[in-house]
JSON list of C-alpha atoms in Angstrom, two decimals:
[
{"chain": "A", "resi": 1, "resn": "MET", "atom": "CA", "xyz": [-48.25, -66.96, -7.36]},
{"chain": "A", "resi": 2, "resn": "GLY", "atom": "CA", "xyz": [-51.76, -66.27, -6.16]},
{"chain": "A", "resi": 3, "resn": "LEU", "atom": "CA", "xyz": [-52.78, -64.12, -9.14]},
{"chain": "A", "resi": 4, "resn": "LEU", "atom": "CA", "xyz": [-51.66, -66.70, -11.68]},
{"chain": "A", "resi": 5, "resn": "CYS", "atom": "CA", "xyz": [-53.82, -69.31, -9.99]},
{"chain": "A", "resi": 6, "resn": "GLU", "atom": "CA", "xyz": [-56.72, -66.87, -9.64]},
{"chain": "A", "resi": 7, "resn": "TYR", "atom": "CA", "xyz": [-56.70, -65.96, -13.34]},
{"chain": "A", "resi": 8, "resn": "ARG", "atom": "CA", "xyz": [-55.76, -69.43, -14.66]},
{"chain": "A", "resi": 9, "resn": "ASN", "atom": "CA", "xyz": [-59.21, -70.22, -16.07]},
{"chain": "A", "resi": 10, "resn": "VAL", "atom": "CA", "xyz": [-60.40, -66.71, -16.93]},
{"chain": "A", "resi": 11, "resn": "ASP", "atom": "CA", "xyz": [-61.74, -66.38, -20.47]},
{"chain": "A", "resi": 12, "resn": "ILE", "atom": "CA", "xyz": [-60.28, -63.09, -21.68]},
{"chain": "A", "resi": 13, "resn": "THR", "atom": "CA", "xyz": [-62.50, -63.18, -24.79]},
{"chain": "A", "resi": 14, "resn": "LYS", "atom": "CA", "xyz": [-65.36, -62.20, -22.48]},
{"chain": "A", "resi": 15, "resn": "ARG", "atom": "CA", "xyz": [-63.48, -59.07, -21.33]},
{"chain": "A", "resi": 16, "resn": "THR", "atom": "CA", "xyz": [-63.39, -55.70, -23.08]},
{"chain": "A", "resi": 17, "resn": "LEU", "atom": "CA", "xyz": [-60.06, -54.86, -24.72]},
{"chain": "A", "resi": 18, "resn": "LEU", "atom": "CA", "xyz": [-59.33, -51.17, -24.05]},
{"chain": "A", "resi": 19, "resn": "HIS", "atom": "CA", "xyz": [-55.79, -50.91, -25.46]},
{"chain": "A", "resi": 20, "resn": "GLU", "atom": "CA", "xyz": [-53.02, -53.13, -26.81]},
{"chain": "A", "resi": 21, "resn": "GLY", "atom": "CA", "xyz": [-49.39, -52.43, -27.63]},
{"chain": "A", "resi": 22, "resn": "GLY", "atom": "CA", "xyz": [-45.72, -53.05, -27.04]},
{"chain": "A", "resi": 23, "resn": "LEU", "atom": "CA", "xyz": [-44.18, -52.13, -23.70]},
{"chain": "A", "resi": 24, "resn": "SER", "atom": "CA", "xyz": [-40.75, -52.26, -22.12]},
{"chain": "A", "resi": 25, "resn": "TRP", "atom": "CA", "xyz": [-41.31, -53.81, -18.65]},
{"chain": "A", "resi": 26, "resn": "ARG", "atom": "CA", "xyz": [-38.49, -52.84, -16.31]},
{"chain": "A", "resi": 27, "resn": "VAL", "atom": "CA", "xyz": [-38.20, -55.84, -13.98]},
{"chain": "A", "resi": 28, "resn": "SER", "atom": "CA", "xyz": [-35.05, -54.57, -12.25]},
{"chain": "A", "resi": 29, "resn": "ARG", "atom": "CA", "xyz": [-32.68, -51.64, -12.41]},
{"chain": "A", "resi": 30, "resn": "ASP", "atom": "CA", "xyz": [-30.57, -53.41, -15.03]},
{"chain": "A", "resi": 31, "resn": "LYS", "atom": "CA", "xyz": [-33.12, -55.53, -16.88]},
{"chain": "A", "resi": 32, "resn": "ALA", "atom": "CA", "xyz": [-36.02, -54.64, -19.13]},
{"chain": "A", "resi": 33, "resn": "VAL", "atom": "CA", "xyz": [-38.21, -57.16, -20.94]},
{"chain": "A", "resi": 34, "resn": "GLU", "atom": "CA", "xyz": [-40.15, -56.40, -24.11]},
{"chain": "A", "resi": 35, "resn": "VAL", "atom": "CA", "xyz": [-43.77, -57.47, -23.67]},
{"chain": "A", "resi": 36, "resn": "GLN", "atom": "CA", "xyz": [-47.13, -57.10, -25.37]},
{"chain": "A", "resi": 37, "resn": "ALA", "atom": "CA", "xyz": [-49.51, -55.30, -23.00]},
{"chain": "A", "resi": 38, "resn": "LEU", "atom": "CA", "xyz": [-53.24, -55.99, -23.06]},
{"chain": "A", "resi": 39, "resn": "LEU", "atom": "CA", "xyz": [-55.31, -53.49, -21.09]},
{"chain": "A", "resi": 40, "resn": "LEU", "atom": "CA", "xyz": [-58.65, -55.15, -20.41]},
{"chain": "A", "resi": 41, "resn": "ASP", "atom": "CA", "xyz": [-61.64, -53.73, -18.50]},
{"chain": "A", "resi": 42, "resn": "SER", "atom": "CA", "xyz": [-60.41, -55.02, -15.13]},
{"chain": "A", "resi": 43, "resn": "VAL", "atom": "CA", "xyz": [-56.81, -56.21, -15.57]},
{"chain": "A", "resi": 44, "resn": "LEU", "atom": "CA", "xyz": [-53.52, -55.43, -17.35]},
{"chain": "A", "resi": 45, "resn": "LEU", "atom": "CA", "xyz": [-51.81, -58.49, -18.85]},
{"chain": "A", "resi": 46, "resn": "LEU", "atom": "CA", "xyz": [-48.10, -58.42, -19.79]},
{"chain": "A", "resi": 47, "resn": "LEU", "atom": "CA", "xyz": [-47.42, -61.14, -22.35]},
{"chain": "A", "resi": 48, "resn": "GLN", "atom": "CA", "xyz": [-43.91, -62.14, -23.36]},
{"chain": "A", "resi": 49, "resn": "ARG", "atom": "CA", "xyz": [-43.14, -63.60, -26.79]},
{"chain": "A", "resi": 50, "resn": "VAL", "atom": "CA", "xyz": [-41.60, -67.06, -26.51]},
{"chain": "A", "resi": 51, "resn": "GLU", "atom": "CA", "xyz": [-40.85, -68.46, -29.96]},
{"chain": "A", "resi": 52, "resn": "GLU", "atom": "CA", "xyz": [-44.15, -67.87, -31.80]},
{"chain": "A", "resi": 53, "resn": "ARG", "atom": "CA", "xyz": [-46.41, -67.69, -28.72]},
{"chain": "A", "resi": 54, "resn": "LEU", "atom": "CA", "xyz": [-47.39, -64.97, -26.27]},
{"chain": "A", "resi": 55, "resn": "MET", "atom": "CA", "xyz": [-47.16, -66.23, -22.69]},
{"chain": "A", "resi": 56, "resn": "LEU", "atom": "CA", "xyz": [-47.74, -64.98, -19.16]},
{"chain": "A", "resi": 57, "resn": "ARG", "atom": "CA", "xyz": [-44.31, -65.25, -17.54]},
{"chain": "A", "resi": 58, "resn": "PRO", "atom": "CA", "xyz": [-43.48, -63.97, -14.07]},
{"chain": "A", "resi": 59, "resn": "HIS", "atom": "CA", "xyz": [-40.02, -62.43, -13.72]},
{"chain": "A", "resi": 60, "resn": "SER", "atom": "CA", "xyz": [-37.60, -62.42, -10.83]},
{"chain": "A", "resi": 61, "resn": "ARG", "atom": "CA", "xyz": [-36.72, -59.10, -9.22]},
{"chain": "A", "resi": 62, "resn": "GLY", "atom": "CA", "xyz": [-33.48, -60.47, -7.84]},
{"chain": "A", "resi": 63, "resn": "PRO", "atom": "CA", "xyz": [-32.03, -63.78, -6.70]},
{"chain": "A", "resi": 64, "resn": "ALA", "atom": "CA", "xyz": [-34.69, -66.48, -6.97]},
{"chain": "A", "resi": 65, "resn": "HIS", "atom": "CA", "xyz": [-36.22, -67.69, -3.74]},
{"chain": "A", "resi": 66, "resn": "GLN", "atom": "CA", "xyz": [-38.12, -70.90, -3.07]},
{"chain": "A", "resi": 67, "resn": "ASP", "atom": "CA", "xyz": [-41.18, -69.08, -1.70]},
{"chain": "A", "resi": 68, "resn": "GLY", "atom": "CA", "xyz": [-41.55, -66.87, -4.81]},
{"chain": "A", "resi": 69, "resn": "ARG", "atom": "CA", "xyz": [-41.80, -63.59, -2.88]},
{"chain": "A", "resi": 70, "resn": "ARG", "atom": "CA", "xyz": [-39.48, -61.81, -5.31]},
{"chain": "A", "resi": 71, "resn": "LEU", "atom": "CA", "xyz": [-41.42, -62.73, -8.45]},
{"chain": "A", "resi": 72, "resn": "LEU", "atom": "CA", "xyz": [-43.20, -60.00, -10.42]},
{"chain": "A", "resi": 73, "resn": "SER", "atom": "CA", "xyz": [-46.58, -61.04, -11.74]},
{"chain": "A", "resi": 74, "resn": "PRO", "atom": "CA", "xyz": [-47.52, -60.35, -15.37]},
{"chain": "A", "resi": 75, "resn": "ILE", "atom": "CA", "xyz": [-51.13, -59.92, -14.19]},
{"chain": "A", "resi": 76, "resn": "ILE", "atom": "CA", "xyz": [-52.01, -56.54, -12.68]},
{"chain": "A", "resi": 77, "resn": "PRO", "atom": "CA", "xyz": [-55.59, -56.06, -11.45]},
{"chain": "A", "resi": 78, "resn": "LEU", "atom": "CA", "xyz": [-56.62, -52.47, -12.17]},
{"chain": "A", "resi": 79, "resn": "GLY", "atom": "CA", "xyz": [-58.14, -52.11, -8.70]},
{"chain": "A", "resi": 80, "resn": "SER", "atom": "CA", "xyz": [-54.65, -52.37, -7.19]},
{"chain": "A", "resi": 81, "resn": "ALA", "atom": "CA", "xyz": [-52.70, -50.45, -9.87]},
{"chain": "A", "resi": 82, "resn": "ILE", "atom": "CA", "xyz": [-51.13, -47.04, -9.24]},
{"chain": "A", "resi": 83, "resn": "ALA", "atom": "CA", "xyz": [-50.80, -44.57, -12.12]},
{"chain": "A", "resi": 84, "resn": "ARG", "atom": "CA", "xyz": [-48.09, -41.87, -12.18]},
{"chain": "A", "resi": 85, "resn": "GLN", "atom": "CA", "xyz": [-47.25, -39.12, -14.65]},
{"chain": "A", "resi": 86, "resn": "VAL", "atom": "CA", "xyz": [-43.52, -39.88, -14.36]},
{"chain": "A", "resi": 87, "resn": "ALA", "atom": "CA", "xyz": [-42.97, -43.28, -12.82]},
{"chain": "A", "resi": 88, "resn": "THR", "atom": "CA", "xyz": [-39.18, -43.01, -12.77]},
{"chain": "A", "resi": 89, "resn": "GLY", "atom": "CA", "xyz": [-38.87, -39.81, -10.72]},
{"chain": "A", "resi": 90, "resn": "ARG", "atom": "CA", "xyz": [-37.83, -39.98, -7.07]},
{"chain": "A", "resi": 91, "resn": "THR", "atom": "CA", "xyz": [-40.72, -37.71, -6.11]},
{"chain": "A", "resi": 92, "resn": "ALA", "atom": "CA", "xyz": [-43.33, -39.58, -8.15]},
{"chain": "A", "resi": 93, "resn": "VAL", "atom": "CA", "xyz": [-46.61, -39.78, -6.29]},
{"chain": "A", "resi": 94, "resn": "PRO", "atom": "CA", "xyz": [-49.76, -41.66, -7.30]},
{"chain": "A", "resi": 95, "resn": "THR", "atom": "CA", "xyz": [-52.24, -39.66, -9.34]},
{"chain": "A", "resi": 96, "resn": "PRO", "atom": "CA", "xyz": [-55.90, -39.74, -8.29]},
{"chain": "A", "resi": 97, "resn": "THR", "atom": "CA", "xyz": [-57.91, -42.36, -10.16]}
]
């Protein structure tokens, strides 16, 4: 998990919070996870509630593998994000950013 290591010591209090709210993160065709999304100036963080805490938790896209290639990161740098009007459509294409 390269991104988790890269952002391990980042102080998010020094970032600008642009938006915050609940989100249903579809991690596979059959599974959705309720998360709290934090849109910061340079990154989107997807935090999952575990007991009384919000945590960064990667999720598996399918059967777990030792090398972690099938894990979905809860950290999405905005420079690599793609925005779509309708993300679920078969013909969805990225919108210009």
